[in-house]
Amino acid sequence: MCGIVGYTGPRQAYPVILKGLKRLEYRGYDSSGVALLKDGSISVYKKKGKVADLEESMIGKNIDAQIGIGHTRWATHGEPSDRNAHPHSSSSGKLAMIHNGIIENYAQIKQELQKKGYKFLSDTDTEVLLNFIEDIYLNNDDCSLEEALRIALKRVSGAYCILLIEQDNPDTIIAARKGSPLVIGIGKGEHFLASDASPIIEYTKEVVYVNDYELAIVKPDELILKNLGNEKITPYITKLDMELAAIEKGGYEHFMLKEIFEQPSTIFDCLRGRLDAKEGLIKMSGVDNNIEQLINANRIIILACGTSWHAGLVAEYIIEEICRIPVEVEYASEFRYRNPIVNKGDVIIAISQSGETADTLVALEKAKENGAFIFGVVNAVGSSIARISDAGAYTHAGPEIGVASTKAFTGQLAVLMMIALSIAKHKKTITDDRYSALVLELDQVPEKVQAILKNADELKAVAEKYKNASDFLFLGRGYNFPIALEGALKLKEISYIHAEGYPAAEMKHGPIALVDEKLPVVFIATKDLYHEKIVSNMQEIKARKGKIISIITEGDTATAELSNDYFAIPPADELIAPILTVVPLQLLSYYVGTLKGIDVDKPRNLAKSVTVE
Ligand code: F6R
């Protein structure tokens, strides 16, 4: 939530920052702003709306500066408005700051400052923190800004990544992080700072991921890292394994569509080097190196949020089926606040696209304190969740920029399937034949997804027909029940149509009351163990005149005939099917959203990376 960018070096800072903010806009897009420092004076420009609105408002303004900071916001304290947009200026006007995170004890600090006569121009916690820093800075002899920041940060609770500039310090950005990400790109005589690597990749591939409780003093040709105890830390330089093309739209109208269509190759990348269909083998170092821990787990607890939680539900069905290990899937946000029972022999699987979701991160810290072993299934390389995990497997889906998760989800399913197969093989809870058959099936997934995508236009026609519905019901059974939840979530997110996902059999226990001739009911009714049962559920909806849209297996004419509209997918083993059945649902949501004129890459109120609780 919120994207931050900073630059110090020989280039013009504004174009670097603006481009960076556009790349980070998925993190928040209700307002944005920049602060540029030139000749001992800081100019702050900010605007409610998207980064394009800021860009337009900057036409004709003096943007000449070689140091600056910029922010794109997802509101936490204070409504989206020009005055609540970042950067904020301190009371004296000497400092400007941007912030990603939440200062939880801001109200108390604000009161203290108000007693001292401070006035606030915004409703934000950021302005409070900035003036708190300034108050310490100006009222303590010989206190440097860096020292004042350290003192202030020791007092605040909550999460932050901040960038701070000072009018009398013409080339320095001071940064600090706790709980919100910060990457520093190292150029030749220049430095770039950002919430993730996407604004940086164009200029340099050498980056430093700043850790919690670290402070960075960044000048064009110097980067000093310190902890809050003022001790220097040697920056650990990592080489980015990412190309610029991966974060651009590549001719697609939206990132979401590009990411849906990338799935044959992202799933292939995820399997590559791990799954050897010829040999019938899966090799995953994170799993193989920790196999004893995994096969001897008393219990697996999966922690995640949103779409990643749905991937966890699919994994629960698969792991219990083939590994015979009890699995619990928990919303990280609930787990972190209750008093869960976590024992030494428990394995936690954390699933996260961004690797920065605050609830998941804190839940993991809690589980770790209780001695659990943490296995991360993460997409963003080097992210906080990847780093806190004891072991893990990346999903290798590449940067996901559309706010609605698509390719990361199928990557998670592919990785979780490989993990389950590896554990089952070592634990001997799967026969050799079944193992080989599933390895082979998994290997065929990219090709089958490609076949589904070829018929995407069929879903556009379905979307056209139902785009004005006010509600949707998504129903599935077994491995496809979590896909019903995911289908409903996708549609809600990017079309603003109310949608609910249910296990098809549960329908009779309540939701069936919603069914009338206006309600589209999406069935995931591929050929599997539950097929006959779900066909009966379809009959029940038909009898009540609901409109049936179904995802079926190719050649299943009986189910097709029961449906008002259907989309056929290639046959697949029921354990593998969720990776395929979700794709038409992604497309359906995409087309409904775009036909309704919604900016599906930036749907209202959402942000890609939820770094606040
Ligand atoms: C929905 C979506 C969210 C995320 C959730 C967790 O399309 O993307 O529900 O899945 O916010 O995010 P990560 O996976 O980054 O932890």
XYZ file of C-alpha atoms and ligand atoms in Angstrom:
629
model
C 0.000 0.000 0.000
C 1.427 3.288 -1.159
C 4.365 3.398 -3.475
C 7.431 5.495 -2.814
C 10.263 6.595 -5.082
C 13.359 8.690 -4.483
C 16.275 9.784 -6.617
C 19.582 11.523 -5.989
C 22.221 11.887 -8.704
C 23.076 13.761 -11.879
C 19.796 13.185 -13.756
C 16.670 15.274 -13.599
C 14.835 13.717 -10.655
C 11.242 14.437 -11.703
C 11.052 12.197 -14.822
C 12.690 9.331 -12.906
C 10.233 9.736 -10.034
C 7.177 10.140 -12.268
C 7.975 7.019 -14.255
C 8.626 5.147 -11.005
C 5.297 6.260 -9.552
C 3.502 4.992 -12.650
C 5.135 1.613 -12.150
C 4.193 1.579 -8.477
C 0.672 2.812 -9.001
C -0.657 -0.710 -8.403
C 0.223 -0.106 -4.739
C -2.222 2.758 -4.368
C -3.738 5.353 -6.627
C -5.959 7.773 -4.771
C -3.487 10.664 -4.843
C 0.160 11.294 -5.562
C 2.863 13.894 -5.228
C 6.526 14.838 -5.477
C 8.952 16.992 -3.536
C 11.898 18.409 -5.470
C 14.914 20.012 -3.817
C 16.914 22.677 -5.612
C 19.067 25.591 -4.417
C 18.128 25.199 -0.758
C 14.425 25.157 -1.392
C 11.903 22.303 -1.459
C 8.951 22.473 -3.848
C 6.048 20.125 -3.097
C 3.411 19.274 -5.698
C 0.516 16.929 -5.011
C -2.791 15.988 -6.497
C -5.812 13.857 -5.698
C -6.375 11.106 -8.264
C -4.067 8.952 -10.305
C -0.456 9.681 -11.186
C -1.662 10.900 -14.598
C -3.586 13.668 -12.775
C -0.408 14.730 -11.006
C 1.473 14.679 -14.303
C -1.119 16.918 -15.916
C -1.084 19.341 -12.995
C 2.700 19.626 -13.313
C 2.612 21.022 -16.849
C 4.346 24.384 -16.816
C 5.793 23.940 -13.317
C 9.491 24.234 -12.623
C 10.684 20.667 -12.291
C 14.397 21.311 -12.451
C 16.038 19.329 -9.607
C 18.475 16.460 -9.201
C 17.069 15.147 -5.980
C 13.478 14.379 -5.114
C 10.963 12.017 -3.562
C 7.551 10.903 -4.808
C 4.570 8.985 -3.478
C 1.410 7.319 -4.741
C -1.096 6.841 -1.963
C -3.627 4.318 -0.698
C -5.409 6.237 2.054
C -5.244 5.030 5.621
C -5.487 8.215 7.711
C -7.568 10.899 6.057
C -9.636 10.810 2.880
C -7.986 10.945 -0.538
C -7.457 14.667 -1.200
C -4.769 17.108 -2.277
C -3.981 18.055 1.292
C -3.693 14.467 2.555
C -1.519 13.454 -0.390
C 2.212 13.013 0.242
C 4.857 14.458 0.425
C 4.169 16.393 3.588
C 6.170 19.427 4.650
C 7.258 20.075 8.207
C 6.003 23.156 10.073
C 9.188 25.081 9.342
C 9.129 24.039 5.683
C 12.684 22.736 6.030
C 11.796 19.060 5.676
C 9.616 17.012 3.343
C 8.696 13.380 3.823
C 6.807 10.485 2.243
C 5.623 7.452 4.145
C 4.222 4.009 3.415
C 2.682 2.385 6.476
C 0.744 3.362 9.579
C 1.935 5.092 12.726
C -0.337 3.534 15.335
C 0.387 5.896 18.225
C 0.154 9.036 16.093
C -2.836 10.447 18.035
C -0.888 10.671 21.280
C 2.144 12.238 19.590
C -0.115 14.656 17.745
C -1.652 15.825 21.029
C 1.795 16.420 22.512
C 2.832 18.441 19.479
C -0.421 20.421 19.486
C 0.277 21.378 23.102
C 3.576 22.789 21.889
C 1.718 24.860 19.315
C 2.075 22.706 16.191
C -0.676 23.091 13.631
C -1.486 20.349 11.147
C -2.538 20.857 7.564
C -3.599 17.262 6.879
C -5.326 14.384 8.668
C -2.375 12.065 8.196
C -0.204 10.187 10.647
C 2.711 11.039 8.344
C 2.551 14.753 9.017
C 2.552 13.979 12.746
C 5.662 11.812 12.455
C 7.410 14.437 10.336
C 6.766 17.223 12.823
C 7.764 14.953 15.665
C 11.107 14.405 13.925
C 11.453 18.125 13.298
C 10.593 18.968 16.891
C 13.394 16.720 18.129
C 15.758 18.044 15.467
C 15.222 21.741 16.111
C 14.989 21.624 19.883
C 18.092 19.628 20.712
C 21.480 21.263 20.348
C 23.854 19.442 18.027
C 21.220 16.884 17.082
C 21.567 15.852 13.449
C 18.494 15.051 11.365
C 19.585 11.445 11.261
C 19.801 11.340 15.056
C 16.403 13.038 15.400
C 14.902 10.433 13.077
C 16.402 7.615 15.124
C 15.000 9.053 18.358
C 11.573 9.543 16.794
C 11.442 6.046 15.345
C 12.243 4.509 18.702
C 9.111 6.149 20.056
C 6.646 5.278 17.301
C 4.783 2.022 16.923
C 3.427 0.740 13.648
C 4.886 0.274 10.209
C 6.816 2.628 8.023
C 9.028 3.116 5.102
C 9.912 6.792 4.950
C 12.011 8.984 2.715
C 13.035 12.339 4.101
C 14.743 15.330 2.506
C 16.010 18.538 4.078
C 16.339 21.882 2.343
C 19.851 22.528 3.667
C 21.125 19.127 2.638
C 21.218 19.411 -1.133
C 21.976 15.818 -2.167
C 20.858 13.504 0.647
C 17.794 11.341 1.138
C 17.396 9.715 4.529
C 15.326 6.553 4.517
C 14.132 4.115 7.153
C 11.998 1.022 7.171
C 10.024 -1.187 9.468
C 7.379 -3.443 8.010
C 7.067 -1.674 4.632
C 9.478 -2.535 1.838
C 12.399 -0.476 0.554
C 14.833 -1.256 -2.241
C 17.818 0.944 -3.107
C 19.215 0.786 -6.626
C 22.916 1.461 -6.978
C 23.880 3.359 -10.118
C 27.107 5.071 -11.145
C 27.159 8.210 -9.018
C 23.438 7.969 -8.387
C 20.939 6.121 -6.204
C 17.309 5.172 -6.688
C 14.951 4.316 -3.849
C 11.605 2.576 -4.243
C 9.026 0.271 -2.702
C 9.964 -2.432 -5.182
C 12.480 -2.874 -7.955
C 10.159 -1.893 -10.836
C 11.110 1.828 -10.881
C 14.790 0.902 -10.634
C 15.275 -1.910 -13.145
C 15.608 0.484 -16.084
C 18.688 2.131 -14.573
C 20.536 -0.561 -12.644
C 20.291 -4.201 -11.666
C 22.322 -3.816 -8.482
C 20.084 -3.337 -5.489
C 20.129 -3.434 -1.720
C 17.004 -4.612 0.113
C 16.819 -2.568 3.294
C 15.768 -4.546 6.384
C 13.476 -3.601 9.235
C 14.944 -1.181 11.774
C 17.563 0.004 9.291
C 18.274 3.571 8.258
C 19.871 4.568 4.966
C 21.711 7.795 4.310
C 21.750 8.069 0.564
C 23.864 10.504 -1.481
C 24.666 10.277 -5.210
C 27.941 8.476 -4.603
C 27.506 7.085 -1.116
C 25.124 4.711 0.613
C 25.423 4.318 4.368
C 23.255 1.781 6.155
C 22.845 1.869 9.919
C 20.680 0.259 12.537
C 18.640 2.236 15.038
C 21.578 1.923 17.435
C 23.691 4.028 15.011
C 25.954 1.120 14.085
C 27.019 0.845 10.455
C 25.853 -2.195 8.473
C 27.525 -3.402 5.291
C 24.981 -3.157 2.465
C 24.354 -6.535 0.847
C 24.135 -6.020 -2.902
C 21.807 -8.318 -4.852
C 21.591 -8.615 -8.649
C 18.061 -8.257 -9.987
C 16.899 -11.148 -12.088
C 14.189 -9.259 -13.957
C 13.866 -7.582 -17.348
C 12.153 -4.283 -18.101
C 9.760 -5.994 -20.546
C 8.346 -7.995 -17.647
C 6.889 -4.844 -16.101
C 5.504 -3.280 -19.269
C 2.161 -3.966 -20.958
C 3.650 -5.425 -24.134
C 0.763 -4.424 -26.416
C -2.056 -5.618 -24.145
C -4.757 -3.190 -23.132
C -4.348 -4.001 -19.454
C -1.728 -5.629 -17.270
C -4.410 -8.023 -16.082
C -5.041 -9.333 -19.595
C -1.310 -9.573 -20.257
C -0.849 -11.499 -17.042
C -3.733 -13.877 -17.828
C -2.220 -14.553 -21.235
C 1.263 -14.991 -19.775
C 0.128 -18.012 -17.776
C 1.283 -20.722 -20.179
C 4.801 -19.318 -19.917
C 4.712 -18.401 -16.214
C 3.494 -21.884 -15.283
C 6.149 -23.329 -17.581
C 8.808 -21.170 -15.854
C 7.541 -22.351 -12.507
C 7.867 -26.020 -13.487
C 11.126 -25.582 -15.399
C 14.137 -27.079 -13.726
C 11.943 -28.654 -11.080
C 9.641 -31.043 -12.873
C 11.227 -33.588 -15.170
C 8.363 -35.334 -16.942
C 10.669 -37.700 -18.864
C 12.259 -39.002 -15.691
C 8.995 -38.655 -13.783
C 10.738 -36.604 -11.088
C 10.317 -33.398 -9.138
C 13.337 -31.626 -7.690
C 12.837 -28.610 -5.477
C 15.801 -27.674 -3.337
C 13.657 -25.937 -0.695
C 11.675 -29.151 -0.289
C 14.462 -31.691 -0.777
C 16.777 -29.979 1.720
C 14.074 -30.001 4.378
C 12.309 -33.200 3.527
C 12.552 -34.752 7.010
C 10.926 -31.707 8.550
C 8.164 -31.790 5.951
C 7.334 -35.486 5.927
C 7.378 -35.639 9.707
C 5.120 -32.625 10.158
C 2.386 -33.331 12.689
C 0.303 -30.756 10.957
C 0.617 -28.178 8.208
C -0.864 -24.753 8.798
C -1.271 -22.623 5.696
C -1.309 -18.872 6.284
C -2.324 -16.410 3.586
C -4.823 -13.729 2.604
C -7.254 -13.266 -0.291
C -6.440 -15.087 -3.484
C -3.371 -16.674 -1.889
C -5.667 -18.070 0.803
C -7.734 -19.690 -1.952
C -4.558 -21.338 -3.260
C -4.040 -22.585 0.300
C -7.506 -24.162 0.315
C -6.750 -26.065 -2.879
C -3.468 -27.198 -1.299
C -5.330 -28.425 1.785
C -7.433 -30.780 -0.335
C -4.399 -32.021 -2.253
C -1.992 -32.442 0.684
C -4.545 -34.281 2.802
C -5.400 -36.511 -0.159
C -1.915 -37.539 -1.211
C 0.331 -36.808 1.798
C -2.084 -37.759 4.587
C -0.919 -34.871 6.758
C -3.630 -32.829 8.509
C -3.815 -29.320 7.055
C -5.428 -26.168 8.385
C -5.803 -23.088 6.231
C -6.048 -19.843 8.139
C -6.573 -16.232 7.243
C -3.329 -14.688 8.447
C -5.277 -11.717 9.788
C -7.246 -13.987 12.141
C -4.322 -16.184 13.116
C -2.207 -13.250 14.230
C -4.780 -11.958 16.708
C -6.071 -15.160 18.219
C -4.176 -17.478 20.475
C -3.394 -20.296 18.051
C -1.865 -23.575 19.097
C 1.412 -23.960 17.226
C 3.808 -26.722 18.189
C 7.400 -27.487 17.313
C 6.496 -30.263 14.862
C 4.148 -28.008 12.905
C 5.065 -26.719 9.491
C 3.697 -23.391 8.359
C 3.285 -22.797 4.648
C 3.023 -19.075 3.945
C 1.584 -18.161 0.560
C 2.003 -14.653 -0.772
C 2.411 -13.066 -4.169
C 3.940 -9.836 -2.920
C 5.768 -11.299 0.046
C 4.906 -8.071 1.858
C 1.345 -8.602 3.120
C 1.437 -7.207 6.647
C -1.036 -9.674 8.157
C 0.803 -12.673 6.743
C 4.163 -11.320 7.801
C 3.113 -10.712 11.398
C 1.326 -14.075 11.588
C 4.572 -15.730 10.505
C 6.576 -13.868 13.112
C 4.128 -15.193 15.696
C 4.369 -18.765 14.420
C 8.152 -18.514 14.350
C 8.220 -17.418 17.975
C 6.364 -20.647 18.763
C 9.044 -22.701 17.073
C 7.231 -23.573 13.836
C 9.164 -24.246 10.659
C 8.184 -21.766 7.941
C 8.053 -22.661 4.294
C 7.343 -19.695 2.004
C 5.564 -19.912 -1.348
C 6.268 -16.427 -2.591
C 6.394 -14.666 -5.940
C 8.404 -11.522 -5.161
C 12.046 -12.496 -4.899
C 13.828 -11.057 -1.868
C 10.579 -9.874 -0.254
C 10.045 -9.804 3.500
C 8.095 -13.088 3.635
C 10.703 -14.811 1.487
C 13.354 -13.619 3.898
C 11.598 -14.589 7.104
C 10.916 -18.126 5.811
C 13.200 -21.003 6.862
C 12.885 -22.486 3.390
C 10.680 -21.974 0.395
C 9.929 -22.140 -3.277
C 9.397 -19.127 -5.495
C 6.460 -19.175 -7.890
C 8.509 -17.495 -10.645
C 5.459 -15.806 -12.172
C 7.390 -12.567 -12.717
C 6.140 -9.172 -11.531
C 2.356 -9.109 -11.214
C 1.119 -5.576 -11.702
C -2.641 -5.888 -12.279
C -4.251 -5.525 -8.876
C -6.310 -8.693 -9.299
C -4.034 -11.666 -8.882
C -4.042 -14.103 -11.820
C -0.704 -15.548 -12.902
C 0.607 -15.548 -9.335
C -2.350 -17.721 -8.308
C -1.736 -20.372 -10.965
C 1.960 -20.260 -10.059
C 1.049 -20.866 -6.412
C -1.118 -23.833 -7.393
C 1.669 -25.316 -9.505
C 4.254 -24.926 -6.729
C 1.917 -26.289 -4.065
C 1.139 -29.284 -6.259
C 4.856 -29.996 -6.678
C 5.440 -29.658 -2.942
C 2.570 -32.059 -2.204
C 3.839 -34.565 -4.760
C 7.376 -34.427 -3.359
C 6.198 -34.955 0.199
C 3.857 -37.780 -0.840
C 6.622 -39.510 -2.769
C 9.056 -39.379 0.158
C 6.375 -40.295 2.648
C 5.249 -43.159 0.408
C 1.639 -42.100 0.672
C 1.214 -42.139 -3.100
C 1.673 -45.044 -5.481
C 4.394 -44.767 -8.105
C 1.800 -44.904 -10.868
C -0.332 -42.121 -9.420
C 2.769 -39.990 -8.818
C 3.984 -40.451 -12.395
C 0.534 -39.748 -13.812
C 0.256 -36.490 -11.854
C 3.781 -35.402 -12.824
C 2.861 -35.974 -16.443
C -0.429 -34.108 -16.070
C 1.279 -31.165 -14.418
C 3.753 -31.010 -17.256
C 0.861 -30.637 -19.716
C -0.726 -27.693 -17.894
C 0.953 -24.856 -19.879
C -0.282 -26.393 -23.134
C -3.809 -26.810 -21.798
C -3.910 -23.234 -20.497
C -2.828 -22.121 -23.952
C -5.763 -24.039 -25.442
C -8.159 -22.325 -23.020
C -6.810 -18.877 -23.891
C -7.366 -19.496 -27.605
C -11.107 -19.444 -26.926
C -11.068 -16.320 -24.759
C -13.534 -14.576 -27.089
C -16.252 -17.041 -26.091
C -16.020 -15.629 -22.575
C -16.225 -12.096 -23.878
C -19.586 -13.003 -25.413
C -20.741 -14.506 -22.098
C -19.584 -11.382 -20.261
C -21.531 -9.161 -22.664
C -24.678 -11.136 -21.894
C -24.422 -10.964 -18.100
C -22.512 -7.744 -17.461
C -25.550 -5.941 -16.076
C -26.444 -8.568 -13.483
C -26.393 -7.232 -9.949
C -25.305 -10.505 -8.312
C -23.497 -13.698 -9.270
C -23.228 -17.026 -7.506
C -20.171 -19.266 -8.069
C -20.458 -22.932 -7.139
C -17.936 -25.742 -7.133
C -17.220 -28.942 -5.224
C -14.043 -30.564 -3.941
C -10.872 -29.215 -5.502
C -12.968 -26.712 -7.406
C -14.738 -25.260 -4.402
C -11.833 -22.824 -3.709
C -11.970 -21.919 -7.407
C -15.606 -20.893 -6.934
C -14.431 -18.588 -4.133
C -11.680 -17.229 -6.347
C -14.077 -16.680 -9.273
C -16.384 -14.693 -7.019
C -13.517 -12.633 -5.565
C -12.165 -11.794 -9.022
C -15.568 -10.647 -10.253
C -16.206 -8.506 -7.159
C -12.801 -6.852 -7.355
C -12.867 -5.716 -10.937
C -16.539 -5.412 -11.887
C -17.981 -4.233 -8.548
C -20.750 -6.826 -8.986
C -21.719 -8.580 -5.788
C -20.675 -12.213 -6.050
C -20.554 -15.130 -3.653
C -18.669 -18.395 -3.880
C -20.047 -21.512 -2.206
C -19.533 -25.243 -2.127
C -22.263 -26.374 -4.518
C -23.851 -28.658 -1.943
C -24.141 -25.833 0.589
C -26.415 -23.956 -1.767
C -29.430 -25.759 -0.354
C -28.599 -24.453 3.107
C -29.292 -20.826 2.263
C -28.006 -19.258 -0.955
C -30.619 -21.060 -3.074
C -33.073 -18.453 -1.785
C -31.273 -15.945 -4.015
C -31.993 -17.888 -7.193
C -34.442 -16.429 -9.683
C -34.485 -15.921 -13.436
C -32.109 -12.943 -13.098
C -29.317 -14.659 -11.164
C -26.316 -15.961 -13.131
C -24.917 -19.033 -11.390
C -21.438 -20.082 -12.456
C -20.807 -23.786 -11.982
C -17.377 -25.346 -12.128
C -18.563 -28.693 -13.331
C -15.590 -30.469 -14.861
C -15.475 -34.269 -14.960
C -14.318 -35.485 -11.567
C -15.394 -37.529 -8.600
C -18.190 -35.093 -7.819
C -19.491 -34.670 -11.337
C -22.819 -36.424 -10.888
C -23.452 -34.514 -7.702
C -22.767 -31.155 -9.278
C -25.002 -32.015 -12.217
C -27.785 -32.538 -9.675
C -27.023 -29.110 -8.216
C -27.280 -27.646 -11.707
C -30.685 -29.266 -12.098
C -31.771 -27.616 -8.861
C -30.802 -24.191 -10.185
C -32.418 -24.853 -13.543
C -35.657 -25.842 -11.826
C -35.653 -22.410 -10.214
C -34.949 -20.640 -13.498
C -31.442 -19.425 -12.545
C -29.119 -18.732 -15.478
C -26.409 -21.384 -15.608
C -22.933 -20.558 -16.876
C -20.702 -23.595 -16.589
C -17.065 -24.515 -16.932
C -17.130 -28.053 -18.250
C -14.808 -30.697 -19.641
C -14.590 -30.877 -23.438
C -17.048 -33.374 -24.847
C -19.391 -33.338 -21.849
C -22.554 -32.697 -23.841
C -24.947 -33.574 -21.024
C -23.638 -30.771 -18.811
C -23.471 -28.398 -21.779
C -27.148 -28.999 -22.473
C -28.090 -28.101 -18.919
C -26.315 -24.754 -19.201
C -27.445 -21.452 -20.671
C -23.806 -20.814 -21.534
C -20.756 -22.979 -21.098
C -17.016 -22.911 -21.636
C -15.197 -26.183 -22.266
C -11.675 -26.896 -21.037
C -9.350 -29.798 -21.850
C -9.722 -32.911 -19.676
C -7.453 -33.041 -16.616
C -6.959 -35.030 -13.434
C -9.141 -33.585 -10.688
C -6.106 -32.574 -8.593
C -4.729 -30.574 -11.494
C -8.049 -29.170 -12.720
C -8.088 -26.031 -10.487
C -5.081 -24.592 -12.373
C -7.200 -24.787 -15.514
C -10.716 -23.997 -14.290
C -9.647 -20.693 -12.769
C -8.455 -19.319 -16.121
C -11.900 -18.931 -17.750
C -13.133 -17.306 -14.544
C -10.275 -14.785 -14.677
C -11.233 -13.994 -18.269
C -14.936 -13.730 -17.469
C -14.223 -11.180 -14.735
C -11.809 -9.302 -16.949
C -14.350 -8.955 -19.737
C -17.246 -8.043 -17.422
C -15.056 -5.394 -15.753
C -13.772 -3.874 -18.978
C -17.192 -3.972 -20.670
C -18.488 -1.987 -17.705
C -15.739 0.564 -18.320
C -13.809 -0.180 -15.125
C -10.059 0.309 -14.957
C -9.421 -3.327 -14.042
C -5.742 -2.751 -13.304
C -6.662 -0.220 -10.653
C -10.103 -1.028 -9.279
C -11.446 1.347 -6.647
C -10.349 1.068 -3.021
C -7.836 -1.709 -3.663
C -4.068 -1.859 -3.666
C -1.793 -4.596 -4.826
C 0.371 -4.989 -1.826
C -1.467 -4.740 1.481
C 1.290 -3.607 3.787
C -1.074 -2.310 6.450
C -3.240 -4.477 8.654
C -6.970 -10.592 -5.116
C -5.681 -10.344 -4.529
C -5.592 -10.290 -3.053
C -4.260 -10.867 -2.575
C -4.092 -10.669 -1.067
C -2.818 -11.296 -0.560
O -6.926 -10.584 -6.512
O -4.710 -10.158 -5.206
O -6.671 -10.921 -2.438
O -4.226 -12.221 -2.892
O -4.076 -9.304 -0.785
O -1.713 -10.762 -1.203
P -0.327 -11.499 -1.263
O -0.532 -12.744 -2.057
O 0.581 -10.532 -1.932
O 0.064 -11.807 0.144
